[in-house]
mmCIF file of C-alpha atoms in Angstrom:
data_model
loop_
_atom_site.group_PDB
_atom_site.id
_atom_site.type_symbol
_atom_site.label_atom_id
_atom_site.label_comp_id
_atom_site.label_asym_id
_atom_site.label_seq_id
_atom_site.Cartn_x
_atom_site.Cartn_y
_atom_site.Cartn_z
ATOM 1 C CA MET A 114 0.161 -0.516 0.454
ATOM 2 C CA ILE A 115 1.612 3.816 -0.875
ATOM 3 C CA ASP A 116 2.215 5.575 1.725
ATOM 4 C CA LEU A 117 1.705 9.266 1.304
ATOM 5 C CA SER A 118 3.185 9.813 3.989
ATOM 6 C CA GLN A 119 6.114 9.129 3.516
ATOM 7 C CA ILE A 120 6.829 9.847 0.093
ATOM 8 C CA CYS A 121 5.775 13.857 0.409
ATOM 9 C CA PHE A 122 8.525 13.374 3.192
ATOM 10 C CA LEU A 123 10.849 12.015 0.638
ATOM 11 C CA LEU A 124 10.086 14.836 -1.283
ATOM 12 C CA PHE A 125 10.631 17.264 1.744
ATOM 13 C CA LEU A 126 13.852 16.062 2.026
ATOM 14 C CA PHE A 127 14.731 16.280 -1.642
ATOM 15 C CA LEU A 128 13.832 19.277 -2.919
ATOM 16 C CA LYS A 129 14.767 20.959 1.184
ATOM 17 C CA GLN A 130 18.672 22.395 -0.910
ATOM 18 C CA PHE A 131 16.121 24.385 -3.454
ATOM 19 C CA TYR A 132 16.271 28.098 -1.511
ATOM 20 C CA ILE A 133 13.905 29.718 -4.074
ATOM 21 C CA LEU A 134 12.946 32.555 -1.458
ATOM 22 C CA PRO A 135 14.712 33.683 1.493
ATOM 23 C CA SER A 136 16.356 32.851 4.009
ATOM 24 C CA GLY A 137 14.014 32.108 6.633
ATOM 25 C CA SER A 138 10.671 32.188 4.655
ATOM 26 C CA PHE A 139 8.739 29.030 3.652
ATOM 27 C CA GLN A 140 10.332 27.368 1.264
ATOM 28 C CA PHE A 141 9.373 24.839 -2.425
ATOM 29 C CA GLY A 142 10.360 21.880 0.275
ATOM 30 C CA ASP A 143 8.348 22.939 3.543
ATOM 31 C CA ALA A 144 5.542 21.765 1.227
ATOM 32 C CA PHE A 145 5.632 18.667 1.005
ATOM 33 C CA PHE A 146 6.500 18.847 4.958
ATOM 34 C CA ILE A 147 3.581 19.651 5.581
ATOM 35 C CA LEU A 148 1.113 17.211 3.448
ATOM 36 C CA SER A 149 3.251 14.319 4.571
ATOM 37 C CA PHE A 150 1.899 15.521 8.579
ATOM 38 C CA LEU A 151 -1.080 16.113 7.485
ATOM 39 C CA PHE A 152 -0.843 12.273 5.820
ATOM 40 C CA PHE A 153 0.922 11.753 9.196
ATOM 41 C CA ALA A 154 -1.880 13.062 11.410
ATOM 42 C CA ILE A 155 -5.141 11.729 9.541
ATOM 43 C CA LYS A 156 -2.848 7.984 9.513
ATOM 44 C CA SER A 157 -2.727 8.142 13.334
ATOM 45 C CA ARG A 158 -6.195 8.797 13.462
ATOM 46 C CA LYS A 159 -7.330 6.853 12.414
ATOM 47 C CA ASN A 160 -4.920 4.246 14.880
ATOM 48 C CA LYS A 161 -5.760 5.631 18.138
ATOM 49 C CA GLY A 162 -2.059 6.910 18.394
ATOM 50 C CA TRP A 163 -2.069 9.884 18.130
ATOM 51 C CA GLY A 164 -2.099 11.373 21.943
ATOM 52 C CA GLN A 165 0.945 8.373 22.368
ATOM 53 C CA ILE A 166 3.443 9.557 19.494
ATOM 54 C CA ILE A 167 2.651 13.369 20.530
ATOM 55 C CA LEU A 168 3.720 12.784 23.971
ATOM 56 C CA VAL A 169 7.223 10.886 23.340
ATOM 57 C CA ASP A 170 9.490 14.043 23.037
ATOM 58 C CA LYS A 171 7.234 14.826 25.518
ATOM 59 C CA TRP A 172 10.799 17.127 26.424
ATOM 60 C CA TYR A 173 10.924 18.879 23.252
ATOM 61 C CA LEU A 174 6.989 19.973 23.758
ATOM 62 C CA LEU A 175 8.251 21.342 27.104
ATOM 63 C CA PHE A 176 10.884 23.128 25.433
ATOM 64 C CA THR A 177 9.274 24.510 22.553
ATOM 65 C CA ILE A 178 6.695 25.910 24.132
ATOM 66 C CA ALA A 179 8.810 28.129 26.623
ATOM 67 C CA ALA A 180 10.505 29.042 23.584
ATOM 68 C CA PHE A 181 7.125 29.848 21.732
ATOM 69 C CA ILE A 182 6.168 32.387 24.939
ATOM 70 C CA SER A 183 9.868 33.342 25.333
ATOM 71 C CA ASN A 184 9.635 34.651 21.548
ATOM 72 C CA HIS A 185 5.815 36.428 21.896
ATOM 73 C CA ILE A 186 6.525 38.267 24.634
ATOM 74 C CA CYS A 187 10.046 38.893 22.812
ATOM 75 C CA TYR A 188 7.414 40.178 20.284
ATOM 76 C CA PHE A 189 5.950 42.376 22.311
ATOM 77 C CA LEU A 190 8.831 44.080 23.965
ATOM 78 C CA TYR A 191 10.576 45.103 20.674
ATOM 79 C CA GLU A 192 8.182 44.491 17.842
ATOM 80 C CA ASP A 193 10.572 42.579 15.791
ATOM 81 C CA MET A 194 8.541 40.112 13.216
ATOM 82 C CA PHE A 195 11.361 37.384 13.344
ATOM 83 C CA SER A 196 10.942 36.558 16.972
ATOM 84 C CA LEU A 197 7.470 35.495 15.990
ATOM 85 C CA PHE A 198 8.764 33.921 13.380
ATOM 86 C CA SER A 199 11.272 31.775 15.368
ATOM 87 C CA GLY A 200 8.502 30.646 17.477
ATOM 88 C CA PHE A 201 7.099 29.135 14.101
ATOM 89 C CA TYR A 202 10.302 27.569 13.751
ATOM 90 C CA LEU A 203 10.708 25.551 17.170
ATOM 91 C CA ILE A 204 7.421 23.949 16.251
ATOM 92 C CA TYR A 205 8.019 22.976 12.576
ATOM 93 C CA ASN A 206 10.827 21.043 13.425
ATOM 94 C CA TYR A 207 9.101 19.675 16.421
ATOM 95 C CA ILE A 208 6.542 18.306 14.171
ATOM 96 C CA VAL A 209 9.877 16.613 12.147
ATOM 97 C CA ILE A 210 10.595 15.389 15.375
ATOM 98 C CA VAL A 211 7.685 13.760 15.949
ATOM 99 C CA VAL A 212 6.852 12.510 11.946
ATOM 100 C CA PHE A 213 10.234 12.006 11.532
ATOM 101 C CA ARG A 214 10.716 9.423 15.074
ATOM 102 C CA ALA A 215 7.380 7.807 13.862
ATOM 103 C CA MET A 216 8.482 6.579 10.596
ATOM 104 C CA ALA A 217 12.086 5.958 11.007
ATOM 105 C CA ARG A 218 11.045 2.609 13.077
ATOM 106 C CA ASN A 219 10.431 1.513 9.041
ATOM 107 C CA TYR A 220 13.803 -0.634 7.391
ATOM 108 C CA GLY A 221 11.687 0.343 4.020
ATOM 109 C CA PHE A 222 11.954 4.010 4.617
ATOM 110 C CA LEU A 223 15.527 3.963 5.794
ATOM 111 C CA ASP A 224 16.306 2.367 3.618
ATOM 112 C CA LYS A 225 14.898 4.877 0.289
ATOM 113 C CA ALA A 226 15.701 8.346 2.525
ATOM 114 C CA LYS A 227 19.966 7.265 1.949
ATOM 115 C CA TRP A 228 19.486 7.243 -1.238
ATOM 116 C CA VAL A 229 17.169 10.564 -1.502
ATOM 117 C CA CYS A 230 20.572 11.698 0.645
ATOM 118 C CA ARG A 231 22.578 10.086 -1.924
ATOM 119 C CA LEU A 232 20.723 11.796 -4.157
ATOM 120 C CA ASN A 233 20.894 14.654 -3.092
ATOM 121 C CA LEU A 234 25.321 15.379 -2.848
ATOM 122 C CA TRP A 235 25.030 13.937 -6.314
ATOM 123 C CA VAL A 236 22.940 16.893 -7.212
ATOM 124 C CA GLN A 237 24.479 19.252 -5.575
ATOM 125 C CA GLY A 238 27.715 18.313 -7.076
ATOM 126 C CA PHE A 239 26.508 18.800 -10.845
ATOM 127 C CA LEU A 240 25.517 21.763 -10.072
ATOM 128 C CA LEU A 241 29.834 22.264 -9.602
ATOM 129 C CA VAL A 242 30.719 20.689 -11.883
ATOM 130 C CA SER A 243 28.042 21.957 -14.691
ATOM 131 C CA GLY A 244 29.226 25.519 -13.856
ATOM 132 C CA LEU A 245 25.054 25.765 -12.371
ATOM 133 C CA GLY A 246 25.852 26.668 -8.945
ATOM 134 C CA LYS A 247 25.947 30.103 -7.369
ATOM 135 C CA TYR A 248 29.006 31.629 -5.879
ATOM 136 C CA ARG A 249 28.417 34.351 -2.758
ATOM 137 C CA PHE A 250 31.314 37.247 -2.588
ATOM 138 C CA GLU A 251 32.195 35.587 -5.480
ATOM 139 C CA HIS A 252 34.564 32.809 -4.188
ATOM 140 C CA ARG A 253 32.150 31.227 -1.738
ATOM 141 C CA TYR A 254 30.918 28.356 -3.348
ATOM 142 C CA ILE A 255 26.937 27.408 -1.901
ATOM 143 C CA GLY A 256 25.476 25.566 -4.785
ATOM 144 C CA SER A 257 21.198 25.607 -5.146
ATOM 145 C CA PHE A 258 21.140 27.953 -1.563
ATOM 146 C CA HIS A 259 21.880 30.942 0.308
ATOM 147 C CA ASP A 260 24.686 30.883 2.217
ATOM 148 C CA PRO A 261 27.640 28.691 2.810
ATOM 149 C CA ASN A 262 27.450 27.518 5.621
ATOM 150 C CA GLN A 263 24.110 26.748 4.362
ATOM 151 C CA MET A 264 24.386 24.388 1.388
ATOM 152 C CA ALA A 265 28.597 22.823 3.309
ATOM 153 C CA PHE A 266 25.897 21.738 7.019
ATOM 154 C CA PHE A 267 23.244 20.348 4.381
ATOM 155 C CA VAL A 268 26.096 18.210 2.570
ATOM 156 C CA PHE A 269 27.704 17.407 5.860
ATOM 157 C CA SER A 270 23.929 16.327 7.402
ATOM 158 C CA MET A 271 24.053 13.944 4.410
ATOM 159 C CA ILE A 272 26.871 12.653 4.582
ATOM 160 C CA LEU A 273 26.095 11.739 8.529
ATOM 161 C CA ILE A 274 22.711 10.590 7.972
ATOM 162 C CA ILE A 275 23.354 8.058 4.792
ATOM 163 C CA TYR A 276 26.094 6.721 7.338
ATOM 164 C CA LEU A 277 24.154 6.697 10.564
ATOM 165 C CA ILE A 278 21.233 4.386 8.521
ATOM 166 C CA GLN A 279 23.619 2.518 6.429
ATOM 167 C CA ARG A 280 26.047 1.373 9.837
ATOM 168 C CA LYS A 281 22.095 0.441 11.415
ATOM 169 C CA ARG A 282 21.450 -1.723 8.536
ATOM 170 C CA LYS A 283 24.817 -2.843 8.222
ATOM 171 C CA GLN A 284 25.801 -1.241 5.005
ATOM 172 C CA GLU A 285 29.495 0.885 3.838
ATOM 173 C CA LYS A 286 29.037 0.326 0.020
ATOM 174 C CA TRP A 287 29.643 3.858 -1.524
ATOM 175 C CA ILE A 288 29.965 5.394 1.792
ATOM 176 C CA TYR A 289 33.815 6.329 1.477
ATOM 177 C CA LEU A 290 32.643 8.283 -2.761
ATOM 178 C CA ASP A 291 29.564 10.350 -0.326
ATOM 179 C CA ILE A 292 32.226 10.716 2.011
ATOM 180 C CA LEU A 293 34.804 12.081 -0.803
ATOM 181 C CA LEU A 294 31.906 13.808 -2.636
ATOM 182 C CA GLY A 295 30.923 16.232 0.196
ATOM 183 C CA ALA A 296 34.139 16.848 1.066
ATOM 184 C CA LEU A 297 34.954 18.461 -2.443
ATOM 185 C CA LEU A 298 32.348 20.478 -1.957
ATOM 186 C CA ILE A 299 32.489 21.286 2.152
ATOM 187 C CA PHE A 300 35.855 22.194 0.404
ATOM 188 C CA TYR A 301 34.307 24.870 -2.474
ATOM 189 C CA SER A 302 32.141 26.157 0.556
ATOM 190 C CA LYS A 303 35.159 27.327 2.429
ATOM 191 C CA SER A 304 32.993 26.759 5.666
ATOM 192 C CA VAL A 305 35.602 26.971 8.543
ATOM 193 C CA GLY A 306 33.573 25.526 11.155
ATOM 194 C CA ILE A 307 31.761 22.195 9.109
ATOM 195 C CA ALA A 308 35.298 21.148 7.592
ATOM 196 C CA LEU A 309 35.826 21.235 11.830
ATOM 197 C CA GLY A 310 33.383 19.099 11.655
ATOM 198 C CA LEU A 311 34.205 16.033 9.128
ATOM 199 C CA ILE A 312 37.017 16.473 10.030
ATOM 200 C CA ILE A 313 36.714 15.060 13.167
ATOM 201 C CA PHE A 314 33.698 12.556 12.300
ATOM 202 C CA VAL A 315 36.226 11.276 9.349
ATOM 203 C CA GLY A 316 38.783 11.023 11.851
ATOM 204 C CA THR A 317 36.701 8.267 13.619
ATOM 205 C CA LEU A 318 36.267 7.072 11.067
ATOM 206 C CA LEU A 319 39.770 6.444 10.391
ATOM 207 C CA ILE A 320 40.813 4.689 14.144
ATOM 208 C CA GLN A 321 37.859 2.142 13.739
ATOM 209 C CA LYS A 322 38.122 1.391 9.159
ATOM 210 C CA GLY A 323 42.357 2.857 8.894
ATOM 211 C CA LYS A 324 44.037 1.771 5.593
ATOM 212 C CA ARG A 325 40.315 2.387 3.331
ATOM 213 C CA ILE A 326 39.646 5.531 4.919
ATOM 214 C CA PHE A 327 42.706 6.270 4.632
ATOM 215 C CA LEU A 328 43.195 6.283 1.591
ATOM 216 C CA VAL A 329 39.617 8.974 1.286
ATOM 217 C CA MET A 330 41.069 11.539 3.393
ATOM 218 C CA ALA A 331 44.144 11.486 0.533
ATOM 219 C CA ALA A 332 42.224 11.846 -1.779
ATOM 220 C CA GLY A 333 40.037 14.030 -0.232
ATOM 221 C CA LEU A 334 43.354 16.432 0.281
ATOM 222 C CA CYS A 335 44.998 15.415 -3.489
ATOM 223 C CA LEU A 336 41.413 17.079 -4.814
ATOM 224 C CA GLY A 337 41.237 20.527 -2.617
ATOM 225 C CA LEU A 338 44.850 21.093 -3.390
ATOM 226 C CA LEU A 339 45.715 20.397 -7.067
ATOM 227 C CA LEU A 340 40.965 21.530 -7.940
ATOM 228 C CA PRO A 341 40.775 24.753 -8.717
ATOM 229 C CA ASP A 342 39.754 26.737 -7.242
ATOM 230 C CA LYS A 343 38.131 31.073 -8.072
ATOM 231 C CA ASP A 344 40.870 32.767 -6.376
ATOM 232 C CA SER A 345 43.751 32.408 -3.308
ATOM 233 C CA TYR A 346 41.791 31.863 -0.991
ATOM 234 C CA SER A 347 40.793 29.026 -0.355
ATOM 235 C CA LEU A 348 39.459 26.654 2.685
ATOM 236 C CA PHE A 349 43.067 26.710 3.796
ATOM 237 C CA VAL A 350 43.593 29.592 3.335
ATOM 238 C CA ARG A 351 40.260 30.171 5.465
ATOM 239 C CA MET A 352 41.723 27.577 8.346
ATOM 240 C CA TYR A 353 45.688 29.028 8.471
ATOM 241 C CA GLU A 354 43.684 32.819 9.456
ATOM 242 C CA LYS A 355 41.494 31.260 12.492
ATOM 243 C CA PHE A 356 44.213 29.249 13.561
ATOM 244 C CA GLN A 357 46.084 32.555 13.675
ATOM 245 C CA VAL A 358 43.828 34.886 15.564
ATOM 246 C CA LEU A 359 43.639 31.125 18.199
ATOM 247 C CA CYS A 360 47.404 31.550 18.720
ATOM 248 C CA SER A 361 46.762 34.481 19.471
ATOM 249 C CA ALA A 362 47.234 37.421 22.984
ATOM 250 C CA ASN A 363 42.937 36.858 24.025
ATOM 251 C CA GLY A 364 43.196 34.367 20.638
ATOM 252 C CA VAL A 365 40.561 31.653 22.379
ATOM 253 C CA LYS A 366 38.056 34.759 23.278
ATOM 254 C CA GLU A 367 38.404 36.533 20.264
ATOM 255 C CA ILE A 368 37.617 33.169 18.287
ATOM 256 C CA LEU A 369 34.596 33.268 20.851
ATOM 257 C CA ALA A 370 33.403 37.205 20.038
ATOM 258 C CA MET A 371 33.731 36.085 16.624
ATOM 259 C CA ARG A 372 31.143 34.789 16.387
ATOM 260 C CA GLY A 373 29.043 36.400 18.654
ATOM 261 C CA ILE A 374 29.608 34.198 21.388
ATOM 262 C CA ASP A 375 30.132 37.310 23.221
ATOM 263 C CA ARG A 376 26.843 38.190 24.723
ATOM 264 C CA VAL A 377 27.196 35.071 27.380
ATOM 265 C CA TRP A 378 29.798 37.020 29.613
ATOM 266 C CA LEU A 379 28.832 40.406 28.553
ATOM 267 C CA TYR A 380 25.156 40.038 28.689
ATOM 268 C CA PRO A 381 25.089 37.044 31.156
ATOM 269 C CA GLU A 382 21.850 37.791 32.747
ATOM 270 C CA TYR A 383 20.071 36.620 30.080
ATOM 271 C CA LEU A 384 21.127 32.315 30.249
ATOM 272 C CA LEU A 385 19.226 32.509 33.105
ATOM 273 C CA TRP A 386 15.258 33.931 32.973
ATOM 274 C CA GLY A 387 16.305 34.239 28.672
ATOM 275 C CA ALA A 388 16.410 36.873 25.595
ATOM 276 C CA GLY A 389 13.772 36.124 23.460
ATOM 277 C CA ASP A 390 15.192 35.993 19.776
ATOM 278 C CA GLY A 391 15.458 38.465 17.910
ATOM 279 C CA ALA A 392 15.531 42.066 17.753
ATOM 280 C CA TYR A 393 20.016 42.049 17.695
ATOM 281 C CA THR A 394 20.018 45.615 18.014
ATOM 282 C CA ARG A 395 19.534 45.244 21.612
ATOM 283 C CA PHE A 396 22.816 43.391 21.841
ATOM 284 C CA ALA A 397 25.109 46.730 20.430
ATOM 285 C CA GLU A 398 28.665 45.486 22.480
ATOM 286 C CA SER A 399 28.745 42.089 20.304
ATOM 287 C CA ARG A 400 31.091 41.888 18.471
ATOM 288 C CA LEU A 401 28.017 40.623 15.997
ATOM 289 C CA PRO A 402 25.413 42.930 16.704
ATOM 290 C CA PHE A 403 23.183 42.320 13.881
ATOM 291 C CA GLN A 404 23.011 38.515 13.418
ATOM 292 C CA GLU A 405 22.168 35.955 16.296
ATOM 293 C CA ILE A 406 24.615 34.557 18.798
ATOM 294 C CA HIS A 407 26.360 31.512 16.392
ATOM 295 C CA SER A 408 26.572 28.579 18.540
ATOM 296 C CA THR A 409 23.816 26.299 18.400
ATOM 297 C CA LEU A 410 23.031 24.720 22.299
ATOM 298 C CA LEU A 411 24.329 28.514 23.676
ATOM 299 C CA GLN A 412 21.877 30.570 20.839
ATOM 300 C CA LEU A 413 19.160 28.711 22.477
ATOM 301 C CA TRP A 414 20.594 29.098 26.129
ATOM 302 C CA PHE A 415 20.573 33.042 25.382
ATOM 303 C CA CYS A 416 17.256 33.026 24.084
ATOM 304 C CA TYR A 417 15.797 31.057 26.176
ATOM 305 C CA GLY A 418 17.071 31.063 29.569
ATOM 306 C CA SER A 419 17.703 28.615 32.138
ATOM 307 C CA VAL A 420 15.545 26.029 32.525
ATOM 308 C CA PRO A 421 14.289 25.732 29.045
ATOM 309 C CA PHE A 422 17.060 24.689 28.171
ATOM 310 C CA LEU A 423 16.965 22.436 30.562
ATOM 311 C CA PHE A 424 14.019 20.441 29.697
ATOM 312 C CA LEU A 425 16.424 20.633 26.300
ATOM 313 C CA LEU A 426 18.728 19.345 27.642
ATOM 314 C CA LYS A 427 17.105 16.196 29.327
ATOM 315 C CA TRP A 428 15.626 15.813 25.428
ATOM 316 C CA LEU A 429 19.110 15.734 24.661
ATOM 317 C CA TYR A 430 20.261 13.106 27.241
ATOM 318 C CA GLN A 431 17.281 10.987 26.757
ATOM 319 C CA ASN A 432 18.463 10.480 23.295
ATOM 320 C CA LEU A 433 21.872 9.493 23.309
ATOM 321 C CA LYS A 434 22.541 8.195 26.516
ATOM 322 C CA LYS A 435 23.165 4.639 24.840
ATOM 323 C CA VAL A 436 23.822 5.775 21.475
ATOM 324 C CA PRO A 437 26.767 2.935 20.316
ATOM 325 C CA LYS A 438 30.140 3.497 20.402
ATOM 326 C CA MET A 439 31.137 3.694 16.837
ATOM 327 C CA PHE A 440 28.804 6.889 16.698
ATOM 328 C CA PHE A 441 30.222 8.533 18.838
ATOM 329 C CA GLY A 442 32.593 10.242 16.016
ATOM 330 C CA ILE A 443 28.809 11.449 14.609
ATOM 331 C CA TYR A 444 27.745 13.566 17.478
ATOM 332 C CA ALA A 445 31.207 14.216 18.203
ATOM 333 C CA ALA A 446 32.375 15.523 14.947
ATOM 334 C CA LEU A 447 27.849 17.330 15.286
ATOM 335 C CA PHE A 448 28.836 19.532 18.284
ATOM 336 C CA VAL A 449 32.285 20.263 17.662
ATOM 337 C CA GLU A 450 30.852 22.004 14.390
ATOM 338 C CA SER A 451 27.118 23.285 15.837
ATOM 339 C CA PHE A 452 29.313 24.405 18.301
ATOM 340 C CA PHE A 453 30.757 27.536 15.598
ATOM 341 C CA LEU A 454 27.278 26.723 13.587
ATOM 342 C CA VAL A 455 23.540 28.003 14.261
ATOM 343 C CA ASN A 456 22.559 25.142 13.153
ATOM 344 C CA ALA A 457 17.993 24.931 15.089
ATOM 345 C CA ARG A 458 15.706 25.873 12.383
ATOM 346 C CA GLN A 459 18.048 22.770 10.409
ATOM 347 C CA PRO A 460 15.595 20.283 10.571
ATOM 348 C CA PHE A 461 18.638 17.778 9.217
ATOM 349 C CA PHE A 462 19.926 18.291 12.805
ATOM 350 C CA TRP A 463 17.787 17.032 14.940
ATOM 351 C CA ILE A 464 17.497 13.730 12.847
ATOM 352 C CA ILE A 465 20.456 13.084 12.895
ATOM 353 C CA ILE A 466 20.272 12.445 16.704
ATOM 354 C CA LEU A 467 16.622 10.471 16.258
ATOM 355 C CA LEU A 468 18.808 8.100 13.972
ATOM 356 C CA GLY A 469 20.652 7.388 16.688
ATOM 357 C CA THR A 470 18.543 7.315 19.374
ATOM 358 C CA THR A 471 15.919 4.266 16.249
ATOM 359 C CA TYR A 472 18.922 1.945 16.702
ATOM 360 C CA ILE A 473 18.331 1.640 19.234
ATOM 361 C CA GLU A 474 14.964 0.923 19.118
ATOM 362 C CA GLU A 475 15.952 -1.219 16.742
ATOM 363 C CA SER A 476 18.878 -2.953 18.208
ATOM 364 C CA ARG A 477 16.796 -3.384 20.817
ATOM 365 C CA SER A 478 13.539 -5.024 19.170
ATOM 366 C CA GLU A 479 15.908 -7.360 17.118
ATOM 367 C CA GLN A 480 16.699 -8.278 20.484
ATOM 368 C CA ASN A 481 13.691 -9.290 21.673
ATOM 369 C CA GLU A 482 12.869 -11.063 18.520
ATOM 370 C CA THR A 483 15.751 -13.174 18.692
ATOM 371 C CA LYS A 484 14.877 -14.327 22.437
ATOM 372 C CA LYS A 485 11.625 -15.065 20.786
ATOM 373 C CA ASN A 486 13.255 -17.068 17.913
ATOM 374 C CA MET A 487 15.259 -18.904 20.546
ATOM 375 C CA GLU A 488 12.460 -20.004 22.527
ATOM 376 C CA PRO A 489 11.938 -23.527 21.861
ATOM 377 C CA ASN A 490 8.500 -24.899 19.811
ATOM 378 C CA LEU A 491 6.491 -26.614 21.823
ATOM 379 C CA PHE A 492 5.458 -28.021 18.353
ATOM 380 C CA SER A 493 8.811 -28.821 16.585
ATOM 381 C CA SER A 494 10.211 -31.965 15.616
ATOM 382 C CA GLY A 495 12.361 -31.721 18.566
ATOM 383 C CA TYR A 496 9.847 -31.430 20.838
ATOM 384 C CA PRO A 497 6.782 -34.357 21.389
ATOM 385 C CA SER A 498 3.463 -32.800 20.331
ATOM 386 C CA ARG A 499 0.609 -32.607 22.885
ATOM 387 C CA LEU A 500 -2.142 -32.149 19.892
#
C-alpha cells in the first residue's frame, strides 16, 4: 500500500536543498513536509495513536512551548517580526521530530531516505561541476542555497545521515565515495566550522576503519590541493587565518567573539531568564550586534533561559545516552561543528539525533526477536507434540 506521508517526506528531503525564497522563508520543499504531516496525522488518528506519538518527545515539547512564549514576549517588547518566525520554527522542528521518529521505525523508509540523501549530494556535485551552482562573496560556493554555511551543513548532514542508516543496516557500500564528494563540496564552500566537523568525523573513522578511510582522506586532500578555485583564498587559507587568531593574545576569547558568543559574558543575565530570539540590536556591545549567536546550543540557552534549556538537555540526554560507541565520532563532529554555527532551525540537525535513538530501539527489537526465536517450539520436531 502506498504511504503518502512517507512519499511527501522523501520529496521534502529532496527539495529542501532548493532555496528559492529568501533564507528563513517558507521554501517549496517545506510544503511537502506539511503534506506529509497532514497525511501522517490522518493515519495516526485512525489508529488512535496520536496522543502517545506526541508525548514520546514531551521534553522537547515543553522546551518548544516555553521558547514559543518567550519569543512572543520578545515580540511584544521590541516589535521584531523575526521573534514570531523563530517561534514557529521551533514548532515546525518539533513536528519534524514527531513525524520522523514514527517513520524511522520502518526499514524500507530509511533505505529510501538514504538514497534520497545520496541523490542530494550528487545534485550539488552536478551543480558544482556544470557551473550551474551559485557563489557568494564571489569565491564561496553555495550551490542551490543562499549561504555557504547553509550548503556546507546540508552536505555534512547528508553524509552523517547516510552513514548512520548504512551502519544501522550493516552496509558500507558507496559511503566512502559519499564522504569524498561531500568533502569536495565543503572545500569549495570554505566553511571552516563544517570542515572541522568533517575532520573529526573522518578522524574517528580512520581509527575504526584504518586503511580504506585513509585512502579517502588522501584522495580528498589531493583534490583539494589540485582542483582549481575561483581565487587563492581557499579553505586552507581561511583555516590558517583562524589558527593565527587562536594563537594570538586572548585568541580563544577573540574566536568566540567572532561568533557572537561574547554575549554570554557581556549579558550573562539572559542565560537565566532568556532574551528571546530577535531584536539583536539590543546587544550593541557584541561583535555581532545584528545577528544571532553562531553557536547552536548557546544560542538556544541565551534566547530561552535556563529552565527551557534544561528541558532540551533532558531530551538530548534521553536520545543519546545509549548510542553505540561506533557513533561517537558522528555526534562529536555534529556538536563541535554546531558550537561554531547555528543549526537549530535546520530539521536535519534533529533528524541526526533521532537516528541514534532509533538505532537503540531497533537493537532492542532485534534482541527481543532473537530471544523469541530461541525459545523452544513445542510443535517442532525436537519436542513431543501434545496435540
